[in-house]
Amino acid sequence: MVREISSQQNKILPAAVTLFICIILAILIWRLLGEEHRNDQKELLKIHAETFASYVTTDISDKLPALGRMAHRWTERGGTPKDEFEADALHYIDDIPGIKAIEWVDPTYYVRWVVPLLGNKEALNLNLGAEEKRRESLEEARDRMTPTLTKPVDLVQGGKGILVYFPIFVGDRFDGFVLVVFDTQEWLDHALRNGRSLHEFEDYQIAITIDNERVFQTNGYQYQISNEWFTKANTKILGHAITVSIYPTAHFLAHDKRISAEMIGLAFAIFGFILSGLVFYLQKASTATKLAEQVNEVLTHESRDRLAAEKKANAANEAKTRFLAAMSHEIRTPLNGVLGVLQLLEKREFPEDVREKLKTAQHSGVFLLALVNQVLDFARIEAGAVEVIEEDFTVSSLMADLHSLFSTQAEQKKLKFEYAVKGSPNLWIFGAYEPIKQVLFNLIGNAIKFTDQGSVTIYADIQEEADGRARLQFDVVDTGKGISEEEQTLIFDAFKQSETGRTSRMGSGLGLSISKNLTNMIKGKIEVKSKVGQGTTFTMWIDVAIAKEQKAPVQECSEVNIASPLKILVAEDNDINQMIIEEMLTSDGHDFVLAENGDEAVKKACQNGLSFDLILMDIQMPVMNGIEATKAIRRQIPDTEILPIYALTANAFKNQMDEYEAAGMQGTLTKPIDRPKLRSVLLRISDHKKEMELNTVVDIPLGKQAL
């Protein structure tokens, strides 16, 4: 009897041991999963805190340039009438949440204009200089001549706020400040919620401090420093410390609930009964399970790291794109004024010494524009946004174009500047014309720039091959100072220059990097040979196709084709740009009608749309920008054949031009305005207008014909 009981126990023992082991494993796995889940939630909490901080900095960074236009317009015009100031201020208050008032503070720190006056009467004629903190902010903004953000203040309307001062200078005269008053609770609530999903705010309680003073908090927020979930993220705005503090709500902690310990225990108990006779294999299965868990944990961490790195990279790329777009616009706008005026003066009669100085100024402006274009080209190549388009061209016309572009510059330096074509110069080639021209443009520009005496020569060799192919070889040879062997390995890197380039202080160090990248994109090759004191030779090879259709040689025409008189509506708010475009149009016989903002352009176009042949539309304007104005016009006049619209803008990125076309524009003229390109567009519009008039047929009913 005892033996039977012992035997029974021996039979039950493996199953009991298996069940016990499964229960222990269930508890361990439950704890492991629970701990991993908590770590994931804490990491997510940290990422979201940093994300909310970025929302705040991005929002105020986007608002400052727009608000600064009021001070900029004051500076440009030498003052702003009160009624215009009030109209602009109300526009910004309506469009930008969180602004409680916009004021003009005179040079003695007294508030003279307040918009809106209702609810803000106490601020009128207030002496801001009487309060030490505000006086320090005012003096800092005035002395640094840049917008300044104050520490948090108590608003007259109640609650916390911040003040932003935009100093106004007209020449050397200080005209006071444009003061913008933000209600931080309203502003930051909109900044955090704008474009985000609502569940983010169900998940967190949020508070924000500026310079250690709380200026925003969500309903129900309570400071809990002992809470293990309490997380902070720090950033800065205009030198002021911003701290975002968050902790999760019950809604956040309820996300992604895991299977309970009881469920896991029950499951392992069932499997324990099933596997009670397989103890030996259980050991192997346990080992395999642990290994899989380790691999899964590693993969989970790697995936999370990749996601975080990708987010940071995307954020950095977006910031760089915004910076380059802003830089392009801000530099091109004054350049448009400089180069536009110089183009207008080009045909005027002046003494020889004045003409030489004007030429020097124009070349300097073109050189600065080339630097801007190089930076933009570099950004496009980095982003993979350069499109390679192949087209028909001849090497002779390419060489002639490049020679004409640089001949004046070479003459000024008294350099011998020639080119020679070996092979069939008028053979039509099918290849990447624009990248080839851009590379040669950079190489020739460098050669002339860094050669003080002697010559610069371009050699082109057309080597026809079998199967309708050809190899092009271009050599740009100069007698300049040369490049050392050590530097020859570095000059094709971005922002790297030879000793000659650095000492000359000319160029950005991007031209050769762009040339190298463009050559690689079209599957070509570029190299340099040079000796110090003996000059430099840059050589480029590229394989192309011979065009199927061999056309007659292109005859060059020295006369400028002027379009027939057109009636043109120009939407432009900048006084200098208005003067330049008006002179360019009226001197060629065109009728010029001006609209100083997008809203005015819409009204004039819709009232007299069929009388205009073309609209030239600036993009960044007050009241209504160019894109919104174009969409409004297209709702009334959708036919682009009747009324074409061209963007007239300093924004030169391809994605921006695509946005203009999507809004209903037919093309883009970038600032600085190039008069030949403007004339080309006007000539195309004029020819199309004549063609439409010739093709217009008056339909006569057949019955009347019979009569």
XYZ file of C-alpha atoms in Angstrom:
707
model
C 0.000 0.000 0.000
C 2.840 2.367 0.903
C 4.625 1.461 -2.317
C 1.471 2.302 -4.361
C 1.201 5.694 -2.680
C 4.888 6.340 -3.299
C 4.492 5.283 -6.927
C 1.480 7.583 -7.315
C 3.457 10.451 -5.835
C 6.282 9.769 -8.259
C 3.799 10.014 -11.141
C 2.288 13.250 -9.847
C 5.638 14.814 -8.936
C 6.827 15.681 -12.497
C 3.487 17.312 -13.281
C 3.538 19.199 -9.973
C 7.124 20.325 -10.572
C 6.245 21.442 -14.115
C 3.191 23.328 -12.861
C 5.248 24.973 -10.104
C 7.947 26.016 -12.566
C 5.331 27.444 -14.957
C 3.785 29.491 -12.145
C 7.208 30.851 -11.130
C 7.991 31.674 -14.761
C 4.597 33.376 -15.112
C 5.358 35.632 -12.145
C 8.831 36.451 -13.444
C 7.590 37.217 -16.952
C 4.749 39.341 -15.590
C 7.203 41.398 -13.539
C 9.605 41.676 -16.482
C 6.827 42.818 -18.810
C 5.491 45.219 -16.205
C 8.915 46.760 -15.579
C 9.624 47.045 -19.307
C 6.247 48.670 -19.834
C 6.971 51.227 -17.077
C 10.369 52.016 -18.609
C 8.759 52.480 -22.023
C 6.166 54.813 -20.538
C 8.841 56.881 -18.736
C 10.879 57.150 -21.928
C 7.760 58.191 -23.836
C 7.019 60.747 -21.117
C 10.503 62.255 -21.515
C 10.141 62.431 -25.311
C 6.753 64.151 -25.013
C 8.134 66.688 -22.523
C 10.870 67.588 -25.027
C 8.270 67.661 -27.808
C 6.062 70.112 -25.872
C 9.141 72.293 -25.265
C 9.869 72.285 -29.001
C 6.240 73.277 -29.706
C 6.741 76.401 -27.558
C 10.074 77.460 -29.111
C 8.864 76.758 -32.652
C 5.668 78.737 -32.114
C 7.323 81.901 -30.779
C 10.133 81.612 -33.383
C 7.489 81.533 -36.137
C 5.585 84.513 -34.703
C 8.504 86.927 -34.109
C 9.396 87.537 -37.816
C 5.746 88.247 -38.678
C 5.286 90.665 -35.769
C 8.626 92.318 -36.522
C 7.274 93.466 -39.898
C 5.428 96.339 -38.171
C 8.752 97.738 -36.932
C 10.372 96.952 -40.287
C 7.688 98.839 -42.232
C 8.055 101.811 -39.809
C 11.821 101.783 -40.509
C 11.395 101.567 -44.290
C 8.817 104.339 -44.492
C 10.319 106.583 -41.832
C 7.159 106.304 -39.745
C 3.662 104.808 -39.659
C 0.337 106.696 -39.407
C -1.677 105.840 -36.317
C -4.672 104.521 -38.249
C -2.443 102.205 -40.321
C -0.662 101.045 -37.163
C -4.034 100.229 -35.557
C -5.251 98.362 -38.666
C -2.094 96.234 -38.840
C -2.204 95.574 -35.088
C -5.838 94.406 -35.187
C -4.950 92.104 -38.084
C -2.175 90.446 -36.069
C -4.341 90.239 -32.911
C -7.081 88.474 -34.876
C -4.652 86.070 -36.548
C -2.305 85.211 -33.655
C -3.898 83.698 -30.514
C -2.629 84.950 -27.178
C -1.915 88.582 -28.142
C -3.743 90.910 -25.739
C -2.452 94.193 -27.085
C 0.008 95.807 -29.506
C 1.375 99.186 -28.467
C 3.752 101.893 -29.631
C 6.204 103.008 -26.946
C 7.902 106.349 -27.669
C 11.672 106.884 -27.197
C 11.089 108.128 -23.631
C 9.443 104.767 -22.727
C 5.854 106.129 -22.536
C 3.053 104.061 -24.095
C 1.407 106.363 -26.669
C -0.740 104.030 -28.823
C -2.613 100.966 -27.539
C -4.557 98.502 -29.713
C -7.216 97.584 -28.747
C -7.910 100.413 -26.342
C -10.915 98.623 -24.817
C -9.731 96.831 -21.687
C -6.237 98.357 -21.977
C -6.869 102.038 -21.102
C -4.693 101.762 -18.007
C -1.684 101.123 -20.271
C -2.137 104.366 -22.248
C 0.556 106.957 -21.359
C 2.083 104.475 -18.899
C 5.785 105.102 -18.143
C 7.398 101.693 -18.677
C 10.766 103.054 -17.679
C 9.536 103.562 -14.125
C 9.696 99.827 -13.453
C 13.245 98.485 -13.267
C 12.643 95.096 -14.945
C 10.785 96.621 -17.874
C 13.310 99.446 -18.224
C 16.154 96.900 -18.406
C 14.332 94.988 -21.169
C 13.662 98.219 -23.074
C 17.284 99.330 -22.840
C 18.513 95.880 -23.870
C 16.273 95.872 -26.971
C 17.313 99.430 -27.867
C 21.059 98.834 -27.397
C 21.132 95.461 -29.143
C 18.720 96.629 -31.868
C 16.998 93.235 -31.732
C 13.643 91.967 -30.407
C 13.738 91.340 -26.647
C 11.521 89.148 -24.489
C 10.753 90.235 -20.923
C 10.468 88.114 -17.860
C 6.867 87.203 -16.880
C 4.738 90.152 -15.739
C 1.283 90.542 -14.192
C -1.129 91.717 -16.897
C -3.619 94.544 -16.393
C -6.329 92.177 -17.676
C -5.309 89.569 -15.095
C -3.059 86.542 -15.316
C 0.532 86.220 -16.407
C 2.043 87.527 -19.586
C 5.240 88.338 -21.423
C 6.159 91.431 -23.416
C 8.134 91.480 -26.663
C 9.858 94.727 -27.656
C 10.746 95.400 -31.312
C 13.057 98.452 -31.476
C 12.441 100.975 -34.284
C 15.326 102.819 -35.913
C 14.964 105.206 -38.855
C 18.506 105.741 -39.960
C 20.344 106.764 -36.779
C 17.139 108.012 -35.145
C 15.566 105.872 -32.430
C 11.744 105.976 -32.769
C 10.761 103.799 -29.808
C 9.334 100.282 -29.830
C 6.514 98.139 -31.125
C 5.380 96.355 -27.939
C 3.430 93.069 -28.182
C 1.660 91.807 -25.042
C 1.096 88.019 -24.827
C -1.299 86.331 -22.384
C 0.873 83.272 -21.698
C -2.008 81.000 -20.658
C -3.905 81.593 -23.921
C -0.787 81.691 -26.113
C 0.794 78.507 -24.743
C -2.519 76.637 -24.713
C -2.846 77.326 -28.456
C 0.849 76.598 -29.122
C 0.582 73.174 -27.468
C -2.769 72.224 -28.989
C -2.434 73.618 -32.500
C -2.268 70.680 -34.903
C -1.912 68.049 -32.139
C -4.317 65.235 -31.318
C -6.501 65.729 -28.253
C -5.390 62.501 -26.587
C -1.968 64.072 -25.879
C -3.647 66.463 -23.446
C -5.808 63.738 -21.884
C -2.574 61.905 -21.098
C -0.707 64.702 -19.275
C -0.902 67.498 -16.774
C 1.394 70.277 -18.010
C 2.952 73.391 -16.482
C 5.387 75.857 -18.081
C 7.700 78.330 -16.377
C 9.706 81.207 -17.852
C 12.720 82.230 -15.758
C 11.404 80.009 -12.892
C 8.005 81.792 -12.821
C 4.953 79.714 -13.754
C 3.063 81.188 -16.700
C 0.870 78.263 -17.829
C -0.740 75.143 -16.442
C -3.483 72.752 -17.446
C -6.613 72.339 -15.365
C -5.928 70.033 -12.439
C -2.135 70.437 -12.458
C -0.544 69.913 -9.027
C 3.170 70.148 -8.342
C 4.316 66.661 -7.245
C 8.113 66.535 -6.980
C 7.929 63.164 -5.187
C 5.980 61.636 -8.063
C 8.268 59.172 -9.887
C 6.523 60.084 -13.161
C 7.262 63.812 -12.819
C 9.393 64.899 -15.835
C 10.908 68.189 -16.985
C 12.349 69.483 -20.270
C 14.344 72.704 -20.595
C 14.865 75.049 -23.535
C 15.563 78.732 -24.187
C 13.855 81.587 -26.051
C 15.814 84.823 -26.622
C 17.998 84.070 -23.603
C 15.116 83.196 -21.254
C 14.954 79.767 -19.631
C 11.799 77.767 -20.465
C 10.899 74.714 -18.385
C 8.090 72.320 -19.338
C 6.951 70.100 -16.439
C 4.587 67.180 -17.049
C 3.250 64.141 -15.282
C 0.839 61.526 -16.649
C -2.850 61.187 -15.944
C -4.687 57.924 -15.300
C -5.589 57.924 -18.994
C -1.885 57.711 -19.917
C -1.155 54.933 -17.423
C -4.094 52.930 -18.788
C -2.532 52.695 -22.269
C -1.323 49.311 -23.534
C -2.536 47.202 -20.638
C -0.676 43.908 -20.391
C -2.049 40.445 -19.632
C -2.534 40.014 -15.872
C -0.414 37.698 -13.713
C -3.440 35.487 -13.052
C -3.996 34.989 -16.792
C -0.327 34.141 -17.312
C -0.345 31.781 -14.306
C -3.440 30.003 -15.570
C -1.978 29.668 -19.043
C 1.266 28.210 -17.700
C -0.690 25.889 -15.394
C -2.599 24.501 -18.376
C 0.605 24.096 -20.332
C 2.144 22.536 -17.212
C -0.473 19.771 -17.159
C -0.016 19.188 -20.895
C 3.779 19.124 -20.650
C 4.019 17.198 -17.381
C 5.581 14.189 -19.124
C 8.147 16.311 -21.032
C 10.386 17.612 -18.264
C 13.560 16.960 -20.219
C 12.408 19.084 -23.149
C 11.076 21.762 -20.816
C 14.663 22.737 -19.928
C 15.520 23.286 -23.581
C 12.299 25.217 -24.187
C 13.030 27.472 -21.203
C 16.513 28.257 -22.542
C 15.126 29.073 -25.994
C 12.434 31.297 -24.463
C 14.965 33.299 -22.446
C 17.159 33.787 -25.513
C 14.176 34.997 -27.550
C 13.259 37.450 -24.784
C 16.787 38.860 -24.741
C 16.813 39.270 -28.528
C 13.362 40.900 -28.404
C 14.509 43.337 -25.714
C 17.570 44.309 -27.762
C 15.419 44.814 -30.872
C 12.936 46.882 -28.871
C 15.657 49.211 -27.599
C 17.236 49.499 -31.066
C 13.862 50.327 -32.618
C 13.204 52.983 -29.982
C 16.676 54.488 -30.486
C 16.166 54.586 -34.264
C 12.800 56.267 -33.838
C 14.250 58.923 -31.517
C 17.191 59.524 -33.879
C 14.834 59.789 -36.848
C 12.676 62.354 -35.040
C 15.727 64.448 -34.143
C 17.055 64.223 -37.704
C 13.689 65.271 -39.160
C 13.437 68.163 -36.718
C 16.973 69.309 -37.579
C 16.275 69.039 -41.311
C 13.050 71.037 -40.988
C 14.846 73.702 -38.947
C 17.616 73.908 -41.552
C 15.085 74.196 -44.382
C 13.220 76.995 -42.572
C 16.496 78.794 -41.889
C 17.668 78.540 -45.523
C 14.293 79.671 -46.841
C 14.287 82.656 -44.475
C 17.910 83.475 -45.276
C 17.219 83.269 -49.003
C 14.244 85.621 -48.721
C 15.901 88.123 -46.389
C 19.067 88.379 -48.516
C 17.348 88.342 -51.897
C 14.920 91.127 -50.928
C 17.588 93.867 -50.436
C 19.604 92.377 -53.319
C 16.589 92.906 -55.547
C 16.746 96.603 -54.701
C 20.491 96.868 -55.343
C 20.669 94.835 -58.581
C 17.336 96.186 -59.841
C 18.470 99.793 -59.579
C 21.820 98.923 -61.177
C 20.022 97.244 -64.092
C 17.871 100.353 -64.561
C 20.984 102.563 -64.585
C 22.834 100.290 -67.018
C 21.572 102.063 -70.149
C 21.796 105.632 -68.766
C 24.470 108.055 -69.877
C 27.060 108.692 -67.138
C 30.697 109.784 -67.047
C 33.123 106.913 -67.590
C 34.340 106.828 -63.975
C 30.730 106.603 -62.734
C 29.957 103.794 -65.223
C 32.987 101.866 -63.970
C 31.846 102.233 -60.361
C 28.335 101.095 -61.290
C 29.819 98.046 -63.046
C 31.854 97.247 -59.947
C 28.763 97.516 -57.749
C 26.777 95.312 -60.114
C 29.496 92.624 -60.220
C 29.713 92.690 -56.426
C 25.942 92.222 -56.167
C 26.018 89.367 -58.685
C 28.852 87.764 -56.722
C 26.824 87.988 -53.490
C 23.806 86.493 -55.288
C 26.026 83.652 -56.528
C 27.038 82.900 -52.930
C 23.367 82.733 -51.892
C 22.612 80.444 -54.826
C 25.528 78.185 -53.890
C 24.199 77.762 -50.361
C 20.744 76.923 -51.733
C 22.208 74.510 -54.313
C 24.141 72.774 -51.537
C 20.947 72.439 -49.458
C 19.030 71.021 -52.428
C 21.739 68.450 -53.135
C 21.879 67.412 -49.462
C 18.086 66.954 -49.434
C 18.148 64.966 -52.705
C 15.831 67.552 -54.269
C 17.859 68.158 -57.465
C 16.130 66.808 -60.575
C 18.349 65.843 -63.516
C 16.574 66.700 -66.791
C 18.205 65.769 -70.090
C 17.713 67.953 -73.168
C 19.211 68.735 -76.596
C 22.085 71.231 -76.842
C 25.311 71.950 -78.727
C 28.728 72.362 -77.153
C 29.391 75.479 -79.253
C 26.323 77.289 -77.868
C 27.233 76.172 -74.318
C 30.757 77.556 -74.684
C 29.507 80.808 -76.215
C 27.035 81.337 -73.351
C 29.681 80.723 -70.674
C 32.200 82.962 -72.449
C 29.725 85.844 -72.655
C 28.859 85.463 -68.956
C 32.467 85.903 -67.788
C 34.043 88.039 -70.542
C 33.415 91.353 -68.740
C 34.829 89.993 -65.485
C 37.955 88.764 -67.308
C 38.378 92.106 -69.098
C 38.278 93.973 -65.789
C 41.195 91.859 -64.522
C 42.968 92.218 -67.942
C 43.029 88.429 -68.410
C 43.166 86.651 -71.747
C 39.920 84.660 -71.832
C 39.332 82.200 -74.683
C 37.702 78.875 -75.488
C 38.266 76.188 -78.130
C 36.122 73.252 -79.278
C 37.661 70.091 -80.705
C 35.451 67.722 -82.709
C 32.040 68.688 -84.122
C 31.062 71.884 -82.253
C 27.561 72.030 -83.791
C 26.767 68.359 -83.064
C 23.483 68.186 -81.138
C 23.913 66.371 -77.837
C 21.233 64.870 -75.566
C 22.304 65.144 -71.957
C 22.071 66.919 -68.583
C 22.630 70.455 -69.886
C 21.895 72.421 -66.703
C 24.166 70.388 -64.351
C 27.010 70.491 -66.927
C 26.602 74.262 -67.312
C 26.445 74.742 -63.510
C 29.691 72.796 -62.972
C 31.531 74.729 -65.718
C 30.084 78.000 -64.352
C 31.606 77.250 -60.938
C 34.974 76.174 -62.397
C 35.303 79.194 -64.722
C 34.206 81.570 -61.950
C 36.889 80.173 -59.624
C 39.545 80.326 -62.350
C 38.928 84.030 -63.063
C 38.502 84.849 -59.377
C 41.866 83.376 -58.340
C 43.918 84.410 -61.420
C 45.494 87.856 -61.185
C 47.437 87.831 -64.456
C 47.814 85.637 -67.527
C 44.902 83.726 -68.990
C 41.925 81.480 -68.460
C 41.123 79.027 -71.266
C 38.279 76.530 -71.717
C 38.891 73.466 -73.896
C 36.007 71.253 -75.019
C 36.667 67.895 -76.711
C 33.768 65.973 -78.333
C 34.733 62.314 -78.781
C 32.080 60.495 -80.827
C 31.736 56.805 -80.013
C 29.789 53.846 -81.365
C 26.086 53.164 -80.681
C 25.118 56.835 -80.848
C 27.144 57.846 -77.778
C 29.762 60.535 -77.186
C 32.173 61.505 -74.431
C 32.587 65.171 -73.550
C 35.783 66.412 -71.934
C 36.034 69.953 -70.568
C 39.302 71.479 -69.325
C 39.341 74.807 -67.475
C 42.972 75.991 -67.437
C 44.249 79.062 -65.573
C 47.640 80.627 -64.806
C 46.778 81.446 -61.206
C 48.646 80.740 -57.969
C 47.903 77.024 -57.986
C 46.880 74.553 -55.286
C 49.194 72.398 -53.172
C 48.990 68.577 -53.352
C 47.720 68.365 -49.761
C 44.879 70.813 -50.443
C 43.896 69.085 -53.713
C 42.464 66.192 -51.672
C 40.261 68.529 -49.593
C 38.900 71.231 -51.913
C 35.953 69.099 -53.098
C 34.664 68.829 -49.505
C 31.956 71.233 -48.337
C 33.272 74.484 -46.792
C 36.900 73.517 -47.530
C 39.083 76.038 -49.365
C 42.662 76.202 -50.542
C 45.088 78.667 -48.975
C 44.491 80.997 -51.956
C 40.732 80.866 -51.399
C 41.023 81.521 -47.675
C 43.408 84.460 -48.007
C 41.302 86.026 -50.780
C 38.219 85.939 -48.518
C 36.104 85.308 -51.608
C 33.684 82.424 -51.907
C 31.883 80.116 -49.514
C 33.856 76.911 -49.989
C 30.789 75.296 -51.583
C 31.363 75.740 -55.331
C 33.660 72.751 -55.828
C 31.618 70.577 -53.440
C 28.482 71.352 -55.475
C 30.387 70.669 -58.713
C 31.585 67.300 -57.398
C 28.083 66.273 -56.286
C 26.459 67.396 -59.540
C 29.090 65.515 -61.556
C 28.448 62.356 -59.539
C 24.684 62.742 -60.037
C 25.083 62.713 -63.851
C 27.590 59.815 -63.590
C 30.546 61.914 -64.653
C 34.026 62.470 -63.263
C 35.937 65.571 -62.180
C 39.575 65.978 -61.129
C 42.178 68.684 -60.545
C 45.835 69.020 -61.501
C 47.831 71.925 -60.149
C 51.267 73.144 -59.128
C 51.838 76.048 -56.806
C 52.875 79.110 -58.827
C 52.127 77.451 -62.200
C 48.321 77.434 -62.410
C 45.505 74.906 -62.195
C 43.548 72.654 -64.570
C 40.110 71.252 -63.694
C 38.888 68.453 -65.989
C 35.380 67.016 -66.259
C 34.285 63.976 -68.283
C 30.684 63.052 -68.991
C 29.117 60.437 -71.287
C 26.134 61.663 -73.323
C 23.948 60.533 -76.207
C 24.040 62.015 -79.698
C 20.639 63.587 -80.382
C 18.494 61.693 -82.881
C 17.534 64.922 -84.657
C 20.418 67.098 -85.825
C 19.032 70.638 -86.155
C 20.450 73.602 -88.061
C 22.951 75.755 -86.114
C 21.288 78.327 -83.885
C 21.744 81.912 -85.118
C 22.544 84.323 -82.334
C 20.461 87.507 -82.282
C 21.927 90.565 -80.619
C 18.657 92.523 -80.585
C 16.477 92.519 -77.487
C 12.945 91.323 -78.240
C 10.446 93.534 -76.428
C 6.905 92.280 -75.897
C 3.921 94.190 -77.247
C 2.394 96.536 -74.663
C 0.598 94.610 -71.918
C -1.586 95.702 -69.023
C -0.056 94.222 -65.882
C -1.299 94.142 -62.284
C 1.633 94.078 -59.839
C 1.003 93.063 -56.199
C 4.012 94.321 -54.208
C 4.201 96.003 -50.773
C 7.890 97.025 -50.761
C 8.509 100.627 -51.931
C 11.886 99.886 -53.514
C 10.613 96.820 -55.356
C 7.612 98.852 -56.575
C 9.921 101.470 -58.043
C 12.145 98.890 -59.777
C 9.392 96.806 -61.368
C 7.484 99.935 -62.419
C 10.567 101.337 -64.174
C 11.291 97.993 -65.887
C 7.721 97.670 -67.155
C 6.958 101.256 -68.131
C 10.297 101.745 -69.908
C 9.321 98.842 -72.213
C 5.909 100.406 -72.873
C 3.712 98.327 -70.569
C 0.751 99.628 -68.555
C 1.428 99.272 -64.803
C -1.246 98.964 -62.070
C -0.097 98.582 -58.418
C -1.722 96.719 -55.509
C 0.075 97.131 -52.155
C -1.275 93.946 -50.539
C -2.972 90.675 -51.453
C -6.479 91.835 -50.548
C -6.163 94.888 -52.801
C -4.855 92.669 -55.626
C -7.889 90.363 -55.340
C -10.303 93.293 -55.498
C -8.612 94.891 -58.541
C -8.248 91.563 -60.361
C -11.858 90.486 -59.805
C -13.250 93.935 -60.691
C -11.114 94.368 -63.824
C -9.732 90.842 -64.334
C -10.475 90.586 -68.049
C -8.656 93.862 -68.733
C -5.338 92.575 -67.315
C -2.975 90.449 -69.408
C -0.840 89.289 -66.465
C -0.555 89.483 -62.673
C 2.873 89.598 -60.999
C 2.214 88.451 -57.415
C 4.534 89.008 -54.448
C 4.264 86.239 -51.827
C 4.901 87.873 -48.446
C 2.485 90.795 -48.084
C 0.367 92.211 -45.245
C -3.419 91.702 -44.931
C -3.366 88.741 -47.370
C -0.297 86.930 -48.713
C 0.286 86.046 -52.359
C -0.782 82.397 -52.106
C -4.115 83.263 -50.459
C -4.685 86.070 -52.971
C -4.004 83.737 -55.919
C -6.466 81.146 -54.608
C -9.108 83.864 -54.168
C -8.545 85.130 -57.737
C -8.670 81.615 -59.175
C -12.063 81.057 -57.553
C -13.352 84.004 -59.612
C -11.166 83.644 -62.747
C -10.084 79.976 -63.009
C -8.959 80.161 -66.664
C -5.156 80.533 -66.668
C -5.187 81.254 -70.422
C -7.222 84.427 -69.828
C -5.300 85.689 -66.786
C -1.897 84.100 -66.019
C -0.321 84.772 -62.610
C 3.444 84.675 -61.965
C 5.022 84.681 -58.511
C 7.397 87.597 -57.898
C 9.327 86.495 -54.822
C 12.651 86.157 -53.038
C 11.747 82.580 -52.067
C 13.765 80.280 -54.341
C 13.250 76.726 -53.042
C 11.638 74.222 -55.431
C 9.044 73.093 -52.875
C 7.993 76.741 -52.488
C 7.667 77.160 -56.274
C 5.602 73.943 -56.403
C 3.331 75.415 -53.728
C 2.808 78.552 -55.830
C 1.873 76.487 -58.896
C -0.506 74.376 -56.796
C -2.214 77.599 -55.670
C -2.888 78.554 -59.316
C 0.252 80.359 -60.548
C 1.875 79.618 -63.914
C 5.513 80.340 -63.041
C 7.967 82.117 -60.750
C 10.267 85.120 -61.215
C 12.764 85.190 -58.363
C 14.211 88.313 -56.794
C 16.590 89.954 -57.567
C 14.562 90.502 -60.745
C 16.553 89.568 -63.852
C 15.378 91.907 -66.609
C 16.065 89.490 -69.524
C 14.038 86.776 -67.752
C 11.225 89.250 -67.081
C 11.240 90.286 -70.728
C 11.207 86.621 -71.771
C 8.073 85.982 -69.690
C 6.362 89.126 -71.009
C 7.261 88.200 -74.600
C 5.776 84.736 -74.099
C 2.562 86.240 -72.666
C 2.401 88.754 -75.531
C 2.884 86.087 -78.229
C 0.249 83.880 -76.617
C -2.184 86.805 -76.489
C -1.674 87.462 -80.229
C -2.154 83.769 -81.009
C -5.436 83.683 -79.043
C -6.690 86.791 -80.882
C -5.865 85.235 -84.288
C -7.596 81.967 -83.365
C -10.783 83.719 -82.146
C -13.567 82.935 -84.646
C -17.020 84.494 -84.518
C -19.611 81.709 -85.037
C -22.424 82.660 -87.469
C -25.615 80.505 -87.421
C -26.155 78.521 -90.636
C -29.652 79.930 -91.082
C -28.331 83.481 -91.360
C -25.662 82.343 -93.818
C -28.347 80.953 -96.090
C -30.128 84.278 -96.124
